[in-house]
Short mmCIF file of C-alpha atoms in Angstrom, two decimals:
data_model
loop_
_atom_site.label_atom_id
_atom_site.label_comp_id
_atom_site.label_asym_id
_atom_site.label_seq_id
_atom_site.Cartn_x
_atom_site.Cartn_y
_atom_site.Cartn_z
CA MET J 516 32.02 29.37 266.81
CA SER J 517 35.42 28.98 265.16
CA LEU J 518 38.21 31.16 266.49
CA ARG J 519 41.19 32.32 264.49
CA GLU J 520 44.46 31.89 266.37
CA ILE J 521 46.57 35.02 266.85
CA GLY J 522 50.14 34.44 265.70
CA ALA J 523 53.26 36.53 265.43
CA PRO J 524 52.74 39.91 263.73
CA ASP J 525 53.95 40.49 260.20
CA ALA J 526 57.46 41.84 260.70
CA ALA J 527 57.14 44.05 257.64
CA ARG J 528 54.24 45.87 259.27
CA ILE J 529 56.23 46.95 262.30
CA ALA J 530 59.75 47.30 260.88
CA LYS J 531 61.42 50.67 260.48
CA ARG J 532 63.14 51.40 257.18
CA GLU J 533 66.14 53.42 256.13
CA GLY J 534 65.35 57.02 255.27
CA GLN J 535 62.32 57.35 257.55
CA HIS J 536 62.05 59.89 260.36
CA LYS J 537 60.19 59.95 263.65
CA TYR J 538 56.96 61.43 262.30
CA ASP J 539 56.72 58.51 259.86
CA HIS J 540 56.01 56.37 262.92
CA GLY J 541 53.33 58.43 264.59
CA HIS J 542 52.88 60.51 267.71
CA VAL J 543 50.99 58.95 270.62
CA LEU J 544 49.31 61.02 273.32
CA VAL J 545 48.84 59.33 276.71
CA LEU J 546 46.64 61.05 279.29
CA GLY J 547 48.17 60.63 282.74
CA GLY J 548 46.85 60.96 286.25
CA PRO J 549 47.48 63.12 289.32
CA PRO J 550 50.58 63.09 291.55
CA ALA J 551 51.42 59.73 293.13
CA GLN J 552 49.19 57.96 290.57
CA GLY J 553 51.33 58.39 287.49
CA GLY J 554 53.03 55.02 287.28
CA ALA J 555 50.38 53.45 285.06
CA GLY J 556 50.51 56.28 282.54
CA ARG J 557 54.29 56.14 282.48
CA LEU J 558 54.22 52.41 281.81
CA ALA J 559 51.82 52.91 278.91
CA ALA J 560 53.87 55.77 277.49
CA ARG J 561 57.14 53.84 277.66
CA ALA J 562 55.53 50.81 276.02
CA ALA J 563 54.20 52.96 273.16
CA LEU J 564 57.69 54.34 272.59
CA ARG J 565 59.38 50.92 272.78
CA VAL J 566 56.98 49.39 270.27
CA GLY J 567 58.14 51.96 267.74
CA ALA J 568 56.02 55.10 267.97
CA GLY J 569 58.14 57.97 266.70
CA LEU J 570 57.10 60.29 269.52
CA VAL J 571 55.11 59.88 272.72
CA THR J 572 53.70 62.68 274.86
CA LEU J 573 52.34 62.17 278.37
CA ALA J 574 49.84 64.90 279.24
CA CYS J 575 49.10 65.20 282.96
CA PRO J 576 47.84 67.67 285.58
CA PRO J 577 50.38 70.46 286.18
CA ALA J 578 51.00 69.21 289.73
CA ALA J 579 52.21 65.88 288.33
CA LEU J 580 54.75 67.32 285.87
CA ALA J 581 57.72 67.26 288.27
CA GLU J 582 57.08 63.65 289.29
CA ASN J 583 56.86 62.51 285.68
CA ALA J 584 59.86 64.59 284.58
CA ALA J 585 61.94 62.82 287.22
CA ARG J 586 61.05 59.42 285.74
CA LEU J 587 60.92 60.02 281.99
CA ASP J 588 63.42 61.17 279.40
CA ALA J 589 62.46 60.34 275.81
CA VAL J 590 58.74 60.67 276.58
CA MET J 591 57.67 64.32 276.27
CA LEU J 592 55.46 66.03 278.85
CA ARG J 593 52.61 68.53 278.58
CA ALA J 594 50.46 70.14 281.25
CA LEU J 595 46.79 69.22 280.94
CA GLU J 596 44.39 71.10 283.21
CA GLY J 597 41.08 70.68 281.44
CA MET J 598 39.12 70.37 278.21
CA GLU J 599 40.57 73.47 276.54
CA ASP J 600 44.12 72.22 277.05
CA LEU J 601 43.26 68.90 275.43
CA GLU J 602 41.50 70.61 272.53
CA ARG J 603 44.66 72.65 271.91
CA LEU J 604 46.80 69.51 271.93
CA LEU J 605 44.44 67.75 269.55
CA ALA J 606 44.63 70.65 267.11
CA ASP J 607 47.97 69.12 266.07
CA PRO J 608 47.09 66.71 263.24
CA ARG J 609 50.34 64.82 263.81
CA LEU J 610 48.93 63.26 266.99
CA SER J 611 48.05 59.91 265.51
CA ALA J 612 46.74 57.88 268.46
CA LEU J 613 45.53 58.32 272.04
CA CYS J 614 45.75 56.18 275.15
CA LEU J 615 43.17 56.88 277.86
CA GLY J 616 42.69 55.33 281.27
CA PRO J 617 45.79 53.97 283.02
CA GLY J 618 45.99 55.73 286.40
CA PHE J 619 43.78 58.46 284.97
CA GLY J 620 41.08 59.13 287.57
CA LEU J 621 37.30 58.95 287.71
CA GLY J 622 36.12 62.50 288.35
CA ASP J 623 34.14 64.99 286.29
CA ARG J 624 37.35 66.40 284.82
CA GLU J 625 38.38 62.97 283.54
CA ARG J 626 34.89 62.26 282.19
CA ASP J 627 34.99 65.50 280.18
CA LEU J 628 38.50 64.81 278.89
CA VAL J 629 37.46 61.38 277.64
CA ALA J 630 34.53 62.99 275.83
CA VAL J 631 36.84 65.49 274.09
CA ALA J 632 39.27 62.72 273.16
CA LEU J 633 36.55 60.53 271.70
CA ASP J 634 35.07 63.42 269.75
CA ALA J 635 38.44 63.86 268.05
CA GLY J 636 37.77 60.57 266.25
CA ARG J 637 41.39 59.40 266.28
CA PRO J 638 42.58 55.86 266.95
CA THR J 639 42.14 55.48 270.71
CA VAL J 640 42.85 52.83 273.31
CA LEU J 641 40.50 52.86 276.29
CA ASP J 642 41.70 50.97 279.35
CA ALA J 643 41.29 50.96 283.14
CA ASP J 644 39.63 54.18 284.42
CA ALA J 645 38.47 55.17 280.93
CA LEU J 646 36.51 51.93 280.71
CA THR J 647 34.93 52.57 284.10
CA LEU J 648 33.88 56.03 282.97
CA VAL J 649 32.38 54.64 279.76
CA SER J 650 30.46 52.05 281.77
CA ARG J 651 29.03 54.83 284.00
CA GLU J 652 28.36 57.54 281.43
CA ARG J 653 25.94 56.95 278.58
CA MET J 654 27.18 60.04 276.78
CA LEU J 655 30.68 58.52 276.59
CA ARG J 656 29.40 55.18 275.37
CA GLN J 657 27.57 56.98 272.58
CA ARG J 658 30.86 58.60 271.49
CA LEU J 659 32.67 55.29 270.88
CA HIS J 660 33.72 54.95 267.26
CA PRO J 661 35.36 52.35 264.99
CA GLY J 662 38.82 53.72 265.77
CA CYS J 663 38.47 52.72 269.44
CA VAL J 664 40.08 49.67 271.03
CA LEU J 665 38.63 48.70 274.42
CA THR J 666 40.84 46.47 276.59
CA PRO J 667 38.78 45.26 279.59
CA HIS J 668 39.53 42.48 281.99
CA ALA J 669 36.57 40.32 283.00
CA GLY J 670 35.35 42.65 285.77
CA GLU J 671 35.46 45.71 283.53
CA PHE J 672 33.72 43.78 280.76
CA ARG J 673 30.88 42.87 283.12
CA ARG J 674 30.41 46.53 284.02
CA LEU J 675 30.44 47.57 280.37
CA PHE J 676 28.16 44.77 279.12
CA PRO J 677 26.15 43.52 282.11
CA GLY J 678 25.03 39.91 282.01
CA THR J 679 26.55 39.00 278.68
CA LEU J 680 29.69 37.33 280.02
CA ASP J 681 27.78 35.19 282.50
CA ASP J 682 24.83 34.27 280.30
CA GLY J 683 26.82 32.80 277.40
CA SER J 684 30.28 31.98 276.12
CA ARG J 685 33.16 34.47 276.38
CA ALA J 686 33.59 34.35 272.62
CA GLU J 687 29.98 35.20 271.89
CA ALA J 688 29.98 37.97 274.50
CA VAL J 689 33.03 39.64 272.97
CA ARG J 690 31.69 39.31 269.44
CA ALA J 691 28.38 40.87 270.49
CA ALA J 692 30.15 43.71 272.32
CA ALA J 693 32.14 44.59 269.21
CA ALA J 694 28.98 44.54 267.11
CA GLU J 695 27.13 46.75 269.59
CA THR J 696 29.82 49.41 269.98
CA GLY J 697 31.45 49.33 266.55
CA ALA J 698 34.80 49.25 268.37
CA VAL J 699 37.46 46.58 268.67
CA ILE J 700 37.03 44.66 271.93
CA LEU J 701 39.94 42.89 273.62
CA LEU J 702 38.93 40.75 276.60
CA LYS J 703 42.06 40.02 278.63
CA GLY J 704 42.79 36.67 280.19
CA ALA J 705 44.93 33.56 279.83
CA LYS J 706 42.93 33.17 276.64
CA THR J 707 42.61 36.71 275.30
CA LEU J 708 39.83 37.32 272.80
CA VAL J 709 39.83 40.08 270.19
CA ALA J 710 36.73 40.93 268.17
CA GLY J 711 36.39 43.51 265.43
CA PRO J 712 35.90 43.98 261.70
CA GLU J 713 38.19 41.02 260.93
CA GLY J 714 36.12 38.63 263.02
CA LEU J 715 37.00 36.88 266.24
CA ALA J 716 40.48 35.79 267.25
CA VAL J 717 42.07 34.22 270.31
CA HIS J 718 45.52 34.20 271.81
CA ALA J 719 46.02 31.40 274.32
CA ALA J 720 48.86 32.13 276.74
CA THR J 721 48.71 28.50 277.83
CA GLY J 722 50.82 25.41 277.32
CA ALA J 723 54.00 26.25 275.43
CA ARG J 724 53.09 29.97 275.47
CA SER J 725 52.07 30.11 279.10
CA ALA J 726 53.07 33.35 280.85
CA PRO J 727 51.46 33.23 284.31
CA TRP J 728 53.87 35.89 285.61
CA LEU J 729 51.87 38.46 283.62
CA ALA J 730 49.56 38.44 286.64
CA THR J 731 51.34 41.48 288.06
CA ALA J 732 50.45 45.12 288.65
CA GLY J 733 50.90 47.30 285.57
CA ALA J 734 51.02 44.56 282.94
CA GLY J 735 47.71 45.72 281.49
CA ASP J 736 48.95 49.31 281.32
CA VAL J 737 51.87 48.12 279.22
CA LEU J 738 49.50 46.27 276.89
CA ALA J 739 47.43 49.43 276.43
CA GLY J 740 50.59 51.34 275.54
CA LEU J 741 51.73 48.69 273.07
CA ILE J 742 48.42 48.85 271.24
CA ALA J 743 48.41 52.66 271.25
CA GLY J 744 51.94 52.71 269.85
CA LEU J 745 50.96 50.35 267.04
CA LEU J 746 47.84 52.39 266.30
CA GLY J 747 50.00 55.49 266.15
CA ARG J 748 52.22 53.79 263.61
CA GLY J 749 49.25 53.21 261.32
CA LEU J 750 48.05 49.70 262.10
CA GLY J 751 44.30 49.21 262.15
CA GLY J 752 42.53 48.66 265.44
CA GLN J 753 42.19 44.89 265.30
CA GLU J 754 45.65 44.39 263.81
CA ALA J 755 47.18 46.56 266.54
CA ALA J 756 45.26 44.74 269.29
CA GLU J 757 46.30 41.31 268.04
CA ALA J 758 49.93 42.29 267.51
CA GLY J 759 50.02 43.94 270.93
CA VAL J 760 48.73 40.81 272.66
CA TRP J 761 51.30 38.58 270.97
CA LEU J 762 54.20 40.95 271.69
CA HIS J 763 53.05 41.33 275.31
CA VAL J 764 53.14 37.59 275.92
CA GLU J 765 56.37 37.08 273.99
CA ALA J 766 58.10 39.76 276.06
CA ALA J 767 56.84 38.10 279.24
CA ARG J 768 58.15 34.71 278.12
CA ILE J 769 61.59 36.20 277.49
CA VAL J 770 61.74 37.78 280.96
CA GLY J 771 60.25 34.77 282.74
CA PRO J 772 59.52 34.29 286.44
CA GLY J 773 60.11 37.36 288.59
CA LEU J 774 58.76 39.67 285.88
CA ILE J 775 57.45 43.08 286.85
CA ALA J 776 55.64 45.38 284.45
CA GLU J 777 58.66 47.62 283.91
CA ASP J 778 60.48 44.64 282.38
CA LEU J 779 58.05 44.21 279.49
CA PRO J 780 58.98 47.22 277.32
CA GLU J 781 62.68 46.49 277.91
CA ALA J 782 62.26 42.96 276.50
CA LEU J 783 60.83 44.19 273.20
CA PRO J 784 64.17 44.69 271.42
CA THR J 785 64.91 40.99 271.96
CA VAL J 786 61.45 40.10 270.61
CA PHE J 787 62.00 42.29 267.57
CA ARG J 788 65.40 40.79 266.81
CA ALA J 789 63.85 37.31 266.92
CA LEU J 790 61.24 38.51 264.41
CA GLY J 791 64.03 39.64 262.09
CA LEU J 792 63.42 43.37 262.37
#
């Protein structure tokens, strides 16, 4: 099976132009977790903002508001108790993309919130705990739609699609998963595979583009936020996934050894300048 190589994103697709305002670049909603588990959601939210989303809101349990307020400035906060709160937030048509899963939780509350979010039909990144919930709950799997981007690592992929990764090639497994769900599937790894309506593509963070220091806590949360931010700005699911992967690795290469996840969003302005934005 031939694989298309993922290259640098089209700068014109992610540039900002004179005369635009923040709502021209979308509003991303990230669902955060409980107190003392909010770091992953904050990383995703900051990445979405750095990649150019006009606004980002982190919605979290009321008990986690103070913790998040102490760590965030440009990212807005909203209290999110249960399904009715999320339905009220989603009544705003300006919310252009969602990010579900980083540090989110695995209880009944979180299961129900993922169901509400999926039923909204908006561009949605599912990562981490959201993927675990989808693998456990048939009713969530049935709600996946073409606007979804799933970003599993190998273990999560095996839970979502049992047997497929071990019985055949990674490329074929990812292609089949995208066909089954109708969603864009991004299988993370040194060679990251993305499958969706534009076929199958690979980004190899090896050789000259090696970035082994991405093997650090929170790097995947940043990737989820990058993709959500690009979705919020109007890129299609596969385009956003591929651009997010390339930007993620490029930021890591700029930072170099010693990288921690918080460094990745801060390296994006350097990446963008090199792209001519």
